[in-house]
Short mmCIF file of C-alpha atoms in Angstrom, two decimals:
data_model
loop_
_atom_site.label_atom_id
_atom_site.label_comp_id
_atom_site.label_asym_id
_atom_site.label_seq_id
_atom_site.Cartn_x
_atom_site.Cartn_y
_atom_site.Cartn_z
CA MET A 376 55.03 6.51 24.58
CA LYS A 377 53.06 4.86 27.29
CA GLY A 378 50.25 7.32 26.78
CA PHE A 379 50.25 6.40 23.02
CA ILE A 380 50.09 2.61 23.96
CA VAL A 381 47.10 3.07 26.38
CA PHE A 382 45.55 5.08 23.44
CA GLN A 383 45.86 2.11 20.78
CA ILE A 384 44.52 -0.17 23.34
CA MET A 385 41.59 2.14 24.10
CA GLY A 386 41.22 2.21 20.16
CA ALA A 387 41.32 -1.31 19.85
CA LEU A 388 38.59 -2.01 22.40
CA LEU A 389 36.12 0.76 20.83
CA LEU A 390 36.78 -1.01 17.40
CA THR A 391 36.30 -4.90 18.46
CA PRO A 392 32.79 -4.64 18.57
CA THR A 393 32.26 -3.06 15.01
CA LEU A 394 35.35 -5.50 13.81
CA LEU A 395 33.38 -8.63 15.46
CA TRP A 396 30.19 -7.58 13.76
CA ALA A 397 31.62 -6.84 10.33
CA GLY A 398 29.63 -8.27 7.60
CA GLU A 399 26.19 -9.60 8.09
CA ARG A 400 24.64 -10.23 11.31
CA THR A 401 21.18 -11.83 12.33
CA PHE A 402 18.48 -11.05 14.94
CA THR A 403 15.88 -13.86 15.42
CA TYR A 404 12.71 -13.39 17.40
CA GLU A 405 9.28 -15.05 17.98
CA ALA A 406 5.80 -14.83 19.54
CA SER A 407 2.55 -16.55 19.66
CA GLU A 408 -0.53 -15.50 21.53
CA ILE A 409 -4.15 -16.94 21.52
CA ILE A 410 -6.48 -13.68 21.07
CA GLU A 411 -9.98 -12.63 21.37
CA ASN A 412 -10.72 -11.72 17.59
CA SER A 413 -11.96 -13.31 14.57
CA PHE A 414 -10.05 -14.87 11.90
CA GLU A 415 -11.47 -12.48 9.27
CA ASN A 416 -10.58 -9.55 11.58
CA ILE A 417 -7.03 -10.47 11.78
CA ILE A 418 -6.42 -10.88 8.17
CA ASP A 419 -7.78 -7.54 7.64
CA ILE A 420 -5.64 -6.02 10.40
CA SER A 421 -2.64 -7.64 8.82
CA ARG A 422 -3.39 -6.46 5.27
CA ASP A 423 -2.74 -2.76 7.04
CA PHE A 424 1.09 -3.36 7.05
CA GLU A 425 1.88 -0.21 5.18
CA ASN A 426 -0.08 1.81 7.52
CA TYR A 427 1.59 -0.35 10.42
CA CYS A 428 5.00 0.36 9.32
CA LYS A 429 4.62 3.79 8.81
CA GLU A 430 3.33 4.39 12.47
CA CYS A 431 5.97 1.95 14.16
CA LYS A 432 9.26 3.83 15.68
CA TYR A 433 12.20 1.99 16.54
CA GLU A 434 14.15 3.20 19.66
CA VAL A 435 17.17 4.34 17.52
CA GLU A 436 15.29 4.38 13.94
CA GLU A 437 12.29 5.80 12.49
CA VAL A 438 10.87 3.31 9.70
CA VAL A 439 9.25 4.87 6.73
CA CYS A 440 7.44 2.26 4.36
CA GLN A 441 6.14 2.92 0.83
CA ASP A 442 4.02 0.35 -0.97
CA LEU A 443 5.89 0.68 -4.57
CA ILE A 444 4.44 -2.07 -6.66
CA GLU A 445 1.19 -4.13 -6.41
CA GLN A 446 1.91 -7.54 -7.74
CA GLY A 447 -2.01 -8.53 -7.04
CA ASP A 448 -4.21 -8.84 -4.36
CA ASP A 449 -2.16 -10.95 -1.97
CA SER A 450 1.32 -9.64 -2.83
CA HIS A 451 3.02 -6.19 -2.46
CA VAL A 452 6.43 -4.96 -2.16
CA TYR A 453 7.63 -2.71 0.32
CA PHE A 454 10.60 -0.26 0.35
CA TRP A 455 11.67 0.74 3.73
CA THR A 456 14.23 3.37 4.54
CA HIS A 457 15.61 3.29 8.21
CA SER A 458 17.19 6.62 9.36
CA ALA A 459 19.03 6.56 12.63
CA SER A 460 21.25 8.96 13.84
CA LEU A 461 23.56 6.60 15.46
CA ILE A 462 23.64 3.96 12.78
CA GLY A 463 23.51 6.16 9.43
CA THR A 464 20.59 5.45 6.65
CA TYR A 465 20.12 2.06 4.94
CA LYS A 466 17.51 0.59 2.87
CA TYR A 467 15.95 -2.75 1.93
CA PHE A 468 13.12 -4.00 0.09
CA SER A 469 10.81 -6.91 1.08
CA THR A 470 7.70 -8.64 0.02
CA ASN A 471 4.41 -9.84 1.72
CA GLU A 472 2.19 -12.95 0.48
CA TYR A 473 -0.37 -14.66 1.75
CA THR A 474 -0.96 -18.21 1.49
CA PHE A 475 -4.35 -19.96 2.52
CA VAL A 476 -3.51 -23.44 3.60
CA ASP A 477 -7.38 -23.84 4.09
CA GLU A 478 -10.46 -21.93 5.40
CA ASP A 479 -8.86 -21.81 9.05
CA THR A 480 -5.26 -21.27 8.51
CA VAL A 481 -3.30 -18.57 6.39
CA VAL A 482 0.38 -18.07 6.34
CA ILE A 483 1.83 -14.79 5.76
CA THR A 484 5.25 -14.58 4.63
CA THR A 485 7.32 -11.54 4.50
CA LYS A 486 10.83 -12.10 2.69
CA TYR A 487 13.49 -10.17 0.99
CA PRO A 488 13.58 -10.68 -2.84
CA GLU A 489 16.44 -12.72 -4.67
CA LYS A 490 19.33 -10.50 -5.21
CA GLN A 491 18.59 -9.94 -9.19
CA GLU A 492 15.06 -8.96 -8.37
CA ALA A 493 16.60 -6.58 -5.58
CA ASP A 494 19.16 -5.04 -7.83
CA ARG A 495 16.51 -4.38 -10.56
CA LEU A 496 14.01 -2.89 -7.92
CA ARG A 497 17.19 -0.61 -6.79
CA LYS A 498 17.98 0.33 -10.13
CA THR A 499 14.33 1.10 -10.93
CA TYR A 500 14.10 3.38 -8.16
CA ASP A 501 17.57 4.95 -8.63
CA LEU A 502 18.94 3.88 -5.01
CA GLU A 503 22.38 4.68 -3.90
CA HIS A 504 24.21 1.29 -4.63
CA ASN A 505 26.56 1.87 -1.80
CA THR A 506 24.05 2.11 0.94
CA PRO A 507 24.03 -0.64 3.42
CA PHE A 508 21.02 -2.96 3.18
CA SER A 509 19.07 -4.96 5.65
CA PHE A 510 17.22 -8.49 5.03
CA PHE A 511 14.03 -8.79 6.89
CA SER A 512 12.19 -12.31 6.67
CA ALA A 513 9.23 -13.41 8.76
CA THR A 514 6.42 -15.83 8.90
CA TRP A 515 2.84 -15.48 10.46
CA ILE A 516 0.68 -17.96 11.11
CA ILE A 517 -3.01 -17.42 11.98
CA GLU A 518 -5.41 -20.22 12.64
CA ARG A 519 -9.09 -19.87 13.71
CA ILE A 520 -9.92 -21.63 16.94
CA SER A 521 -13.33 -20.49 17.30
CA GLU A 522 -15.45 -17.95 15.47
CA THR A 523 -14.37 -15.19 18.08
CA THR A 524 -10.61 -16.77 18.91
CA SER A 525 -7.62 -17.24 17.00
CA ARG A 526 -3.91 -18.17 17.29
CA VAL A 527 -1.10 -15.79 15.92
CA SER A 528 2.43 -17.35 15.78
CA PHE A 529 5.23 -15.47 14.66
CA GLU A 530 8.97 -16.20 13.74
CA GLY A 531 11.34 -13.73 12.10
CA VAL A 532 14.87 -12.99 10.98
CA PHE A 533 16.42 -9.80 10.60
CA GLN A 534 19.82 -9.69 8.99
CA THR A 535 21.87 -6.31 8.29
CA ASN A 536 25.42 -5.82 6.78
CA ASN A 537 25.81 -2.28 8.37
CA PRO A 538 29.38 -2.67 10.13
CA LEU A 539 28.07 -0.26 12.79
CA ALA A 540 25.45 -2.60 13.92
CA GLY A 541 27.30 -4.42 16.72
CA LEU A 542 27.74 -1.08 18.48
CA PHE A 543 24.20 -0.75 18.92
CA LYS A 544 23.03 -4.16 18.91
CA ASN A 545 20.78 -4.36 21.99
CA SER A 546 18.98 -1.17 21.05
CA ILE A 547 18.36 -2.56 17.57
CA GLN A 548 16.94 -5.72 19.08
CA ASP A 549 14.77 -3.86 21.35
CA GLY A 550 13.37 -1.62 18.72
CA ILE A 551 12.74 -4.52 16.54
CA GLU A 552 11.07 -6.59 19.30
CA GLY A 553 9.08 -3.61 20.34
CA CYS A 554 7.67 -3.18 16.87
CA VAL A 555 6.53 -6.74 16.69
CA ALA A 556 5.03 -6.37 20.09
CA ASP A 557 3.11 -3.08 18.63
CA PHE A 558 1.97 -5.31 15.64
CA LEU A 559 0.77 -8.10 17.87
CA ASN A 560 -0.99 -5.66 20.05
CA LYS A 561 -2.92 -4.53 16.98
CA PHE A 562 -4.50 -8.00 16.92
CA TYR A 563 -6.53 -7.40 20.14
CA ILE A 564 -8.77 -4.89 18.56
CA THR A 565 -12.10 -6.75 18.73
CA ASN A 566 -15.33 -6.23 16.87
#
């Protein structure tokens, strides 16, 4: 009986992180850098998002990104598949939109589509409706400081409804921040 009680306590402790993280959970992160690169070059690099996300590897996940729908020169829909041996596989869509505030400032917004649109996309591409989804939204602000210098600022939110995410919170956080850092590092490419 004593052994059974100990077993129950151990089981409860193991399940607690999952239970605490059941439902939607959010990670937030931000960065800002003044870099030696032209405003135009940075915009060109940022448009290379599809190639970037194909190269990006999370610590516990591999990311595959496909540009499925082109909605115009400055808007694309991306379908991400995350395959993690520990967490399982889950999928989500996100869009990337460019807004030129003026000739020296551009805001790049990455966001998850509204539920109705997301459901339509999932049905269109015959995705599993029981697959856990993640939600990724971010805002990049690129500002021209001089002809050769720019400021890049980033704020992002990553949400997931995967109940196992709580067990691997630190690894996921490290992976996301690593990918953000990798993306920022691409802006250091000079003429």
